[in-house]
mmCIF file of C-alpha atoms and ligand atoms in Angstrom:
data_model
loop_
_atom_site.group_PDB
_atom_site.id
_atom_site.type_symbol
_atom_site.label_atom_id
_atom_site.label_comp_id
_atom_site.label_asym_id
_atom_site.label_seq_id
_atom_site.Cartn_x
_atom_site.Cartn_y
_atom_site.Cartn_z
ATOM 1 C CA MET A 1 -96.453 21.011 -160.456
ATOM 2 C CA LYS A 2 -94.422 18.487 -158.176
ATOM 3 C CA ILE A 3 -96.169 15.000 -158.535
ATOM 4 C CA SER A 4 -95.941 12.407 -156.729
ATOM 5 C CA VAL A 5 -95.966 8.668 -158.660
ATOM 6 C CA ILE A 6 -96.617 6.175 -156.389
ATOM 7 C CA ASN A 7 -96.585 2.403 -157.587
ATOM 8 C CA GLY A 8 -97.554 -0.967 -155.310
ATOM 9 C CA PRO A 9 -96.641 -3.830 -155.212
ATOM 10 C CA ASN A 10 -95.146 -5.971 -157.969
ATOM 11 C CA ILE A 11 -95.090 -3.217 -160.721
ATOM 12 C CA ASN A 12 -91.220 -3.596 -160.452
ATOM 13 C CA MET A 13 -91.802 -7.048 -161.431
ATOM 14 C CA LEU A 14 -93.447 -5.179 -165.212
ATOM 15 C CA GLY A 15 -91.532 -7.238 -168.157
ATOM 16 C CA ILE A 16 -91.464 -10.458 -165.957
ATOM 17 C CA ARG A 17 -94.645 -10.495 -164.111
ATOM 18 C CA GLU A 18 -97.858 -11.555 -166.755
ATOM 19 C CA PRO A 19 -96.899 -9.324 -170.284
ATOM 20 C CA ASP A 20 -100.040 -10.388 -171.240
ATOM 21 C CA ILE A 21 -101.640 -7.937 -169.439
ATOM 22 C CA TYR A 22 -99.255 -5.861 -168.497
ATOM 23 C CA GLY A 23 -97.238 -5.588 -171.292
ATOM 24 C CA LYS A 24 -93.293 -6.352 -172.065
ATOM 25 C CA ARG A 25 -91.429 -3.341 -170.744
ATOM 26 C CA ASP A 26 -89.841 -2.668 -167.458
ATOM 27 C CA TYR A 27 -90.957 -0.997 -164.467
ATOM 28 C CA ALA A 28 -87.586 1.082 -165.640
ATOM 29 C CA ALA A 29 -89.353 2.084 -168.763
ATOM 30 C CA LEU A 30 -92.072 2.653 -167.371
ATOM 31 C CA VAL A 31 -90.120 5.440 -164.797
ATOM 32 C CA GLY A 32 -88.648 6.858 -168.242
ATOM 33 C CA TYR A 33 -91.755 6.900 -170.727
ATOM 34 C CA ILE A 34 -93.613 9.161 -167.046
ATOM 35 C CA GLU A 35 -90.158 11.298 -167.016
ATOM 36 C CA ARG A 36 -90.385 12.239 -170.779
ATOM 37 C CA ALA A 37 -94.545 12.696 -170.491
ATOM 38 C CA ALA A 38 -93.525 14.931 -167.584
ATOM 39 C CA SER A 39 -91.203 17.124 -169.153
ATOM 40 C CA ASP A 40 -93.704 17.533 -172.171
ATOM 41 C CA LEU A 41 -96.008 18.916 -169.285
ATOM 42 C CA GLY A 42 -92.983 20.970 -167.608
ATOM 43 C CA ALA A 43 -94.023 18.839 -164.528
ATOM 44 C CA GLU A 44 -91.669 17.644 -161.987
ATOM 45 C CA VAL A 45 -92.188 13.740 -161.013
ATOM 46 C CA THR A 46 -90.305 11.512 -158.400
ATOM 47 C CA PHE A 47 -90.736 7.755 -158.222
ATOM 48 C CA PHE A 48 -91.405 5.334 -155.834
ATOM 49 C CA GLN A 49 -92.563 2.110 -155.826
ATOM 50 C CA SER A 50 -92.614 -0.465 -152.792
ATOM 51 C CA ASN A 51 -94.332 -3.485 -152.126
ATOM 52 C CA SER A 52 -94.868 -2.892 -148.487
ATOM 53 C CA GLU A 53 -98.484 -1.210 -147.913
ATOM 54 C CA GLY A 54 -97.257 0.530 -144.254
ATOM 55 C CA ASP A 55 -94.284 1.588 -146.660
ATOM 56 C CA ILE A 56 -96.905 3.151 -149.205
ATOM 57 C CA VAL A 57 -98.583 4.618 -146.620
ATOM 58 C CA THR A 58 -95.746 6.422 -144.922
ATOM 59 C CA GLU A 59 -94.770 7.964 -149.030
ATOM 60 C CA ILE A 60 -97.665 9.208 -149.184
ATOM 61 C CA GLN A 61 -98.092 11.530 -145.401
ATOM 62 C CA ARG A 62 -94.679 12.239 -146.801
ATOM 63 C CA ALA A 63 -96.657 13.850 -150.338
ATOM 64 C CA TYR A 64 -97.977 16.458 -147.972
ATOM 65 C CA GLY A 65 -96.257 19.551 -147.850
ATOM 66 C CA ASN A 66 -94.602 17.956 -150.688
ATOM 67 C CA TYR A 67 -96.464 18.021 -153.424
ATOM 68 C CA ASP A 68 -99.423 18.895 -155.799
ATOM 69 C CA GLY A 69 -100.962 15.755 -156.443
ATOM 70 C CA ILE A 70 -100.246 11.777 -155.977
ATOM 71 C CA VAL A 71 -100.408 9.632 -159.723
ATOM 72 C CA ILE A 72 -100.691 6.585 -157.857
ATOM 73 C CA ASN A 73 -101.385 2.720 -159.183
ATOM 74 C CA ALA A 74 -101.436 0.762 -155.291
ATOM 75 C CA ALA A 75 -102.016 -2.402 -157.563
ATOM 76 C CA ALA A 76 -102.945 -5.663 -155.467
ATOM 77 C CA TYR A 77 -103.379 -2.791 -152.360
ATOM 78 C CA THR A 78 -105.993 -0.896 -154.571
ATOM 79 C CA HIS A 79 -108.475 -3.422 -153.415
ATOM 80 C CA THR A 80 -107.872 -4.699 -150.113
ATOM 81 C CA SER A 81 -106.043 -1.405 -148.706
ATOM 82 C CA VAL A 82 -108.622 1.128 -146.304
ATOM 83 C CA ALA A 83 -104.651 2.288 -144.972
ATOM 84 C CA ILE A 84 -103.941 3.986 -148.317
ATOM 85 C CA LEU A 85 -107.642 5.390 -148.876
ATOM 86 C CA ASP A 86 -107.516 6.699 -145.240
ATOM 87 C CA ALA A 87 -103.624 8.062 -145.819
ATOM 88 C CA LEU A 88 -104.914 9.498 -149.893
ATOM 89 C CA LYS A 89 -107.999 11.559 -147.511
ATOM 90 C CA ALA A 90 -104.987 12.806 -144.761
ATOM 91 C CA VAL A 91 -102.637 14.149 -146.716
ATOM 92 C CA GLY A 92 -106.018 15.988 -149.063
ATOM 93 C CA LEU A 93 -104.004 16.296 -152.779
ATOM 94 C CA PRO A 94 -105.486 15.595 -156.067
ATOM 95 C CA THR A 95 -105.057 12.088 -156.806
ATOM 96 C CA VAL A 96 -105.209 10.357 -159.997
ATOM 97 C CA GLU A 97 -105.994 6.239 -159.757
ATOM 98 C CA VAL A 98 -103.673 5.067 -162.692
ATOM 99 C CA HIS A 99 -104.178 1.268 -163.644
ATOM 100 C CA LEU A 100 -102.158 -0.450 -166.509
ATOM 101 C CA SER A 101 -104.801 -3.216 -166.978
ATOM 102 C CA ASP A 102 -108.473 -2.824 -167.725
ATOM 103 C CA ILE A 103 -109.932 -3.562 -164.069
ATOM 104 C CA ASN A 104 -113.254 -3.403 -164.224
ATOM 105 C CA THR A 105 -112.977 -6.468 -167.316
ATOM 106 C CA ARG A 106 -111.062 -8.548 -164.942
ATOM 107 C CA GLU A 107 -111.882 -11.113 -161.372
ATOM 108 C CA ASP A 108 -115.193 -9.739 -159.816
ATOM 109 C CA PHE A 109 -112.308 -8.889 -156.869
ATOM 110 C CA ARG A 110 -110.417 -6.202 -158.710
ATOM 111 C CA LYS A 111 -113.494 -4.471 -159.405
ATOM 112 C CA ILE A 112 -113.500 -3.150 -156.026
ATOM 113 C CA SER A 113 -110.865 -0.047 -155.170
ATOM 114 C CA TYR A 114 -110.871 1.615 -152.066
ATOM 115 C CA VAL A 115 -108.326 4.288 -153.888
ATOM 116 C CA SER A 116 -111.551 5.187 -155.814
ATOM 117 C CA LEU A 117 -113.480 6.404 -152.670
ATOM 118 C CA TYR A 118 -110.605 9.441 -152.266
ATOM 119 C CA ALA A 119 -109.406 9.693 -156.336
ATOM 120 C CA GLU A 120 -110.397 12.156 -158.361
ATOM 121 C CA LYS A 121 -110.067 10.664 -161.470
ATOM 122 C CA MET A 122 -109.605 7.135 -162.583
ATOM 123 C CA ILE A 123 -107.379 5.523 -165.067
ATOM 124 C CA CYS A 124 -107.269 1.631 -166.335
ATOM 125 C CA GLY A 125 -106.885 -0.444 -169.140
ATOM 126 C CA LYS A 126 -104.783 2.323 -171.000
ATOM 127 C CA GLY A 127 -101.027 0.779 -170.324
ATOM 128 C CA PHE A 128 -98.056 3.617 -169.637
ATOM 129 C CA GLU A 129 -99.690 6.008 -171.526
ATOM 130 C CA GLY A 130 -102.839 6.038 -168.537
ATOM 131 C CA TYR A 131 -99.835 7.987 -166.449
ATOM 132 C CA ALA A 132 -99.377 10.250 -168.749
ATOM 133 C CA GLU A 133 -103.167 11.153 -169.078
ATOM 134 C CA ALA A 134 -102.881 11.489 -165.446
ATOM 135 C CA LEU A 135 -100.430 14.190 -165.048
ATOM 136 C CA ALA A 136 -101.865 15.903 -168.419
ATOM 137 C CA TYR A 137 -104.885 15.813 -165.809
ATOM 138 C CA LEU A 138 -103.326 17.121 -163.435
ATOM 139 C CA ALA A 139 -101.638 19.900 -165.376
ATOM 140 C CA ARG A 140 -104.689 21.113 -166.618
ATOM 141 C CA LYS A 141 -106.170 21.316 -163.170
ATOM 142 C CA TYR A 142 -102.971 23.429 -161.922
ATOM 143 C CA GLY A 143 -103.218 25.547 -165.401
ATOM 144 C CA LYS A 144 -99.873 24.833 -166.602
HETATM 145 C C1 DQA B 1 -103.067 -3.530 -161.517
HETATM 146 C C2 DQA B 1 -104.099 -4.294 -161.057
HETATM 147 C C3 DQA B 1 -104.261 -4.665 -160.250
HETATM 148 O O1 DQA B 1 -105.081 -5.618 -159.838
HETATM 149 C C4 DQA B 1 -103.349 -6.065 -159.693
HETATM 150 O O2 DQA B 1 -103.295 -7.009 -158.223
HETATM 151 C C5 DQA B 1 -102.159 -4.796 -160.997
HETATM 152 C C6 DQA B 1 -102.074 -4.117 -161.144
HETATM 153 C C7 DQA B 1 -102.228 -2.553 -162.908
HETATM 154 O O3 DQA B 1 -101.820 -2.012 -163.110
HETATM 155 O O4 DQA B 1 -103.456 -2.939 -164.036
HETATM 156 O O5 DQA B 1 -100.982 -5.448 -159.168
HETATM 157 O O6 DQA B 1 -103.078 -2.848 -160.780
#
């Protein structure tokens, strides 16, 4: 099982940005955490982080034919990007949406997710663990 793990804007600022909300661990720690979870599941993961909407769209398109699924935290673009939703629909891969924080208990604008209109599952408010749960969900789906 090959999974593309895509993170959106400001996720590279983990550890610095609003630690009360997103925690004190940085992006490298997140990558290490997901790599360990993937190896426990026998899954292969690659990572992509970008602050640019178009680059995220391009990476989603690149997943077509190259990956079995997508785990995506589109960060702020979650709440605004029809382009990311359309890219996910275009490639048609099983997708799990993850958010570190609980977007349902924050500002009203965070309660709207365009990604959720395609994703099979949304996991939020569980910090790093949400990514491990997303991988476990996809692994179960693939019977691995
Ligand atoms: C986030 C939640 C979004 O509302 C926010 O814009 C982010 C991170 C999360 O992981 O909790 O940048 O996706």
